[in-house]
Coordinates of C-alpha atoms and ligand atoms in Angstrom, one line a residue:
M4 CA 47.0 66.8 118.8
L5 CA 44.3 67.3 121.4
E6 CA 41.6 66.8 118.8
K7 CA 43.2 63.4 117.8
I8 CA 43.4 62.3 121.4
D9 CA 39.7 63.1 121.8
Q10 CA 38.9 61.1 118.7
A11 CA 40.9 58.2 120.0
A12 CA 39.2 58.5 123.4
S13 CA 35.8 58.4 121.9
A14 CA 36.7 55.3 119.8
L15 CA 37.7 53.7 123.1
A16 CA 34.5 54.8 124.8
R17 CA 32.4 53.2 122.1
A18 CA 34.4 50.0 121.9
R19 CA 33.1 46.7 123.3
K20 CA 36.5 45.0 122.9
T21 CA 39.9 46.7 122.9
V22 CA 43.2 44.9 122.5
A23 CA 46.6 46.5 123.0
L24 CA 49.7 45.5 121.0
T25 CA 52.9 46.8 122.6
G26 CA 56.6 46.8 121.6
A27 CA 59.9 47.8 123.0
G28 CA 59.0 51.5 122.8
I29 CA 56.6 51.3 125.7
S30 CA 59.5 50.3 128.0
V31 CA 62.0 52.9 126.8
E32 CA 60.9 55.3 129.6
S33 CA 61.6 52.5 132.0
G34 CA 65.2 52.5 130.9
I35 CA 65.1 49.5 128.6
P36 CA 66.5 50.4 125.2
P37 CA 64.6 49.1 122.1
F38 CA 66.4 47.5 119.1
R39 CA 65.2 49.9 116.5
G40 CA 64.6 53.7 116.6
K41 CA 66.6 56.4 118.3
G42 CA 69.0 55.2 121.0
G43 CA 68.2 51.6 120.0
L44 CA 70.7 48.7 120.4
W45 CA 70.8 48.5 116.6
E46 CA 72.9 51.7 116.6
K47 CA 75.6 49.8 118.7
Y48 CA 75.6 46.4 117.0
D49 CA 73.4 44.3 114.8
P50 CA 71.1 42.3 117.0
M51 CA 70.6 39.7 114.3
K52 CA 74.2 38.7 115.0
Y53 CA 73.3 38.1 118.7
A54 CA 69.6 37.6 119.0
H55 CA 69.4 34.9 116.4
I56 CA 69.1 31.3 117.3
S57 CA 72.0 30.2 115.1
A58 CA 74.2 32.8 116.8
F59 CA 73.2 31.4 120.2
E60 CA 73.8 27.8 119.0
Q61 CA 77.2 28.6 117.6
R62 CA 78.6 31.2 120.1
P63 CA 76.5 31.0 123.3
D64 CA 79.3 32.6 125.3
E65 CA 79.4 35.7 123.1
V66 CA 75.6 36.0 123.0
W67 CA 75.5 35.8 126.8
K68 CA 78.4 38.3 127.1
V69 CA 77.0 40.9 124.7
L70 CA 73.3 40.6 124.9
F71 CA 71.8 38.5 127.8
S72 CA 74.0 39.8 130.6
D73 CA 73.2 43.4 129.7
L74 CA 69.5 42.6 129.5
K75 CA 69.7 40.9 132.9
T76 CA 71.2 44.1 134.5
V77 CA 68.8 46.5 132.7
M78 CA 65.7 44.5 133.5
K79 CA 66.5 44.0 137.1
K80 CA 66.4 47.8 137.6
A81 CA 63.3 48.5 135.5
G82 CA 59.8 49.2 136.8
P83 CA 56.6 50.1 134.9
N84 CA 56.1 53.6 133.6
D85 CA 53.0 55.7 132.8
G86 CA 52.6 53.8 129.5
H87 CA 52.1 50.5 131.4
H88 CA 50.2 52.1 134.2
G89 CA 47.8 53.7 131.6
L90 CA 47.0 50.4 130.0
F91 CA 46.2 48.9 133.5
R92 CA 44.0 52.0 134.2
L93 CA 42.1 51.3 130.9
E94 CA 41.6 47.7 132.1
K95 CA 40.2 48.9 135.4
M96 CA 37.8 51.2 133.5
G97 CA 36.6 48.1 131.6
K98 CA 38.0 49.5 128.4
L99 CA 40.9 47.1 127.7
Q100 CA 40.6 43.3 127.6
T101 CA 44.1 42.0 126.7
V102 CA 47.6 43.2 126.2
I103 CA 49.6 41.4 123.5
T104 CA 53.2 42.3 124.1
Q105 CA 56.4 41.7 122.1
N106 CA 58.3 42.6 125.2
I107 CA 60.1 40.1 127.4
D108 CA 60.4 42.4 130.4
G109 CA 57.3 41.5 132.4
L110 CA 56.5 45.2 133.0
H111 CA 52.8 45.0 132.0
Q112 CA 52.2 42.3 134.7
K113 CA 54.2 44.4 137.2
A114 CA 51.8 47.3 136.4
G115 CA 48.8 45.1 137.1
S116 CA 47.5 44.1 133.7
S117 CA 45.8 40.7 134.2
D118 CA 45.6 39.3 130.7
V119 CA 49.0 39.6 129.0
I120 CA 50.0 37.5 126.0
E121 CA 53.8 37.3 125.9
F122 CA 54.2 37.0 122.2
H123 CA 58.0 36.7 122.4
G124 CA 58.2 34.8 125.7
T125 CA 59.8 36.1 128.9
F126 CA 63.3 37.0 130.1
A127 CA 62.3 36.3 133.7
T128 CA 63.0 32.6 133.4
Q129 CA 65.5 30.4 131.8
S130 CA 65.8 26.8 130.7
C131 CA 68.6 24.3 130.5
T132 CA 69.3 23.5 126.8
I133 CA 69.9 19.9 127.7
C134 CA 67.6 18.7 130.5
Q135 CA 65.0 21.6 130.2
R136 CA 65.2 22.4 134.0
G137 CA 63.8 25.8 134.8
F138 CA 65.6 28.7 136.5
I139 CA 64.7 32.2 137.7
T140 CA 66.9 34.7 135.7
E141 CA 67.5 37.0 138.7
Q142 CA 68.9 34.1 140.7
I143 CA 71.4 33.0 138.0
D144 CA 75.1 33.6 138.9
L145 CA 77.0 35.2 136.0
A146 CA 80.4 34.7 137.5
E147 CA 80.9 32.1 134.8
I148 CA 79.6 32.8 131.3
P149 CA 77.7 31.1 129.8
P150 CA 75.8 30.1 132.9
R151 CA 75.2 26.3 133.2
C152 CA 72.9 23.9 134.8
D153 CA 74.2 21.1 137.1
C154 CA 73.9 18.7 134.2
G155 CA 76.4 20.9 132.2
G156 CA 73.8 22.3 129.8
I157 CA 74.0 26.0 128.9
L158 CA 71.0 28.1 130.1
R159 CA 68.9 30.2 127.8
P160 CA 66.1 32.7 128.4
N161 CA 62.6 31.6 127.6
V162 CA 62.3 34.1 124.8
V163 CA 61.7 33.7 121.1
L164 CA 64.9 34.5 119.3
F165 CA 65.1 35.5 115.6
G166 CA 64.8 32.4 113.6
E167 CA 62.5 30.7 116.1
T168 CA 58.7 30.3 115.8
I169 CA 56.1 32.0 118.0
G170 CA 54.4 29.7 120.5
Y171 CA 51.2 28.2 118.8
D172 CA 48.9 29.2 121.6
Q173 CA 50.1 32.8 121.7
L174 CA 49.9 33.2 118.0
K175 CA 46.5 31.7 117.6
R176 CA 44.9 33.6 120.5
S177 CA 46.5 36.9 119.3
Q178 CA 45.2 36.4 115.8
I179 CA 41.7 35.7 117.1
L180 CA 41.7 38.8 119.3
A181 CA 43.0 40.9 116.4
S182 CA 40.2 39.7 114.1
T183 CA 37.5 40.3 116.8
C184 CA 38.4 43.6 118.5
D185 CA 36.7 46.9 117.8
V186 CA 39.8 48.9 118.7
M187 CA 43.5 48.0 118.6
L188 CA 45.8 50.3 120.6
V189 CA 49.4 49.9 119.1
V190 CA 52.0 51.3 121.5
G191 CA 55.7 51.6 120.9
T192 CA 56.3 49.2 118.1
S193 CA 58.0 49.8 114.8
A194 CA 55.6 47.2 113.4
T195 CA 58.3 45.5 111.4
V196 CA 58.9 42.2 113.2
E197 CA 56.7 39.5 111.8
P198 CA 54.3 37.9 112.7
A199 CA 53.5 40.5 115.3
A200 CA 53.4 43.2 112.7
S201 CA 50.5 41.5 110.9
L202 CA 48.2 41.8 113.9
P203 CA 47.1 45.4 113.3
V204 CA 46.7 44.5 109.6
I205 CA 44.3 41.6 110.6
A206 CA 42.5 44.0 113.0
K207 CA 42.1 46.7 110.4
R208 CA 40.8 44.3 107.7
A209 CA 38.2 43.1 110.2
G210 CA 37.0 46.6 110.6
S211 CA 38.8 47.6 113.8
Y212 CA 39.8 51.2 114.6
I213 CA 43.6 51.5 115.0
I214 CA 45.1 53.9 117.5
E215 CA 48.9 54.2 117.2
I216 CA 51.2 55.8 119.8
N217 CA 54.8 56.3 118.8
P218 CA 57.2 59.3 118.6
E219 CA 57.9 58.4 115.0
K220 CA 55.7 57.3 112.1
T221 CA 55.9 53.6 111.2
P222 CA 54.8 51.6 108.2
L223 CA 51.4 51.2 109.9
S224 CA 50.9 55.0 110.1
Y225 CA 50.5 55.4 106.4
H226 CA 47.9 52.8 105.5
F227 CA 46.4 51.4 108.7
S228 CA 46.3 53.8 111.6
D229 CA 43.1 55.7 112.2
A230 CA 44.5 57.9 114.9
I231 CA 48.3 58.5 115.0
L232 CA 49.3 60.0 118.4
L233 CA 52.9 61.1 117.9
G234 CA 54.8 61.2 121.2
K235 CA 56.2 59.1 124.0
A236 CA 54.1 56.3 125.5
G237 CA 54.0 57.7 129.0
S238 CA 52.7 61.2 128.3
I239 CA 50.3 60.2 125.5
M240 CA 48.8 57.4 127.6
R241 CA 48.3 59.9 130.5
K242 CA 46.4 62.3 128.2
L243 CA 44.4 59.5 126.5
V244 CA 43.3 58.1 129.8
S245 CA 42.2 61.5 131.2
A246 CA 40.3 62.3 127.9
L247 CA 38.5 59.0 128.3
E248 CA 37.7 59.7 132.0
D249 CA 36.1 63.0 130.8
I250 CA 33.8 61.2 128.4
L251 CA 32.8 58.2 130.6
Ligands
LIG311 P1 60.1 47.7 118.0 O1 60.2 47.1 116.6 O2 58.8 47.5 118.7 O3 60.6 49.2 117.9 C1 60.7 50.2 118.9 C2 59.7 51.3 118.6 O4 59.4 52.1 119.8 C3 60.1 52.3 117.5 O5 59.1 52.4 116.6 C4 60.3 53.6 118.3 O6 60.0 54.7 117.5 C5 59.3 53.4 119.4 N1 59.6 54.2 120.6 C6 60.8 54.7 121.1 N2 60.7 55.4 122.2 C7 59.4 55.4 122.5 C8 58.6 55.9 123.6 N3 59.1 56.6 124.6 N4 57.3 55.7 123.6 C9 56.7 55.0 122.6 N5 57.4 54.5 121.5 C10 58.7 54.6 121.5 O7 61.0 47.0 118.9 P2 62.5 46.6 118.7 O8 63.2 47.5 119.6 O9 62.8 46.6 117.3 O10 62.5 45.1 119.2 C11 62.1 44.0 118.5 C12 61.9 42.9 119.5 O11 63.0 42.7 120.4 C13 60.7 43.1 120.4 O12 59.6 42.9 119.7 C14 61.1 42.3 121.6 O13 60.8 40.9 121.3 C15 62.6 42.4 121.7 N6 63.0 43.5 122.6 C16 62.3 43.6 123.8 C17 62.6 44.6 124.7 C18 61.8 44.7 126.0 O14 61.3 43.6 126.5 N7 61.6 45.8 126.6 C19 63.6 45.5 124.4 C20 64.3 45.4 123.2 C21 63.9 44.4 122.3
LIG312 ZN1 70.3 20.7 132.7

């Protein structure tokens, strides 16, 4: 393992442009459960039933009750962990330009990362589904579910639900970064949710070195990853950053 971490660190040391792609796994140590993988919400219920736009359109009260209110509670308590801190540290060292995250929890920004592409939007704010008025999630009263705007419209988080399209600017910029980076650091994603899952593929085809951090192997591990660092995001990022500090 140490040898692999050293190889990954020297790829980072050589790189002129590094981009990170993160998924729900990087926030697990902050207390936010992922969908897939061990301990994931998928083990309790099928998120497609709740995290799909048609579920929200047909049964907004149920989606709020089962999914959104839980997320609100969990995210309120969560702070960044060593995975997020490690990526910020890489940025400070001039070794990471941008974080593309599939997460909606805002923890990269809380850790200090300055260029974060929120591929699936953010849970921190909500919009009225009728008049589009904006709300801060933490300030929403859940005494009545679903929560409503003064105009009567139901609120929804500003996230991309299954069945919805990724914002054009986020997708375009992420694809350009993927095709122009020397190293892509893929942390805590099962690499199965499209189109985010294609970003490492684009990067690899363009000649980029792929470093993957995950406790389990993923579809990427077999054909795309150059260095597979098996383990939790927090401890692996700590080791990777300190290996890089030794080289620089
Ligand atoms: P995912 O597809 O990215 O899968 C989670 C991955 O994290 C798995 O491969 C798992 O092995 C890995 N993992 C588990 N613990 C880890 C750890 N300690 N360190 C590193 N990796 C670890 O994500 P998903 O859960 O299938 O979610 C799909 C989408 O749902 C996300 O892309 C996001 O839009 C949304 N979601 C977001 C959050 C969040 O914002 N924190 C949480 C759940 C779901
Ligand atoms: Zn309204």
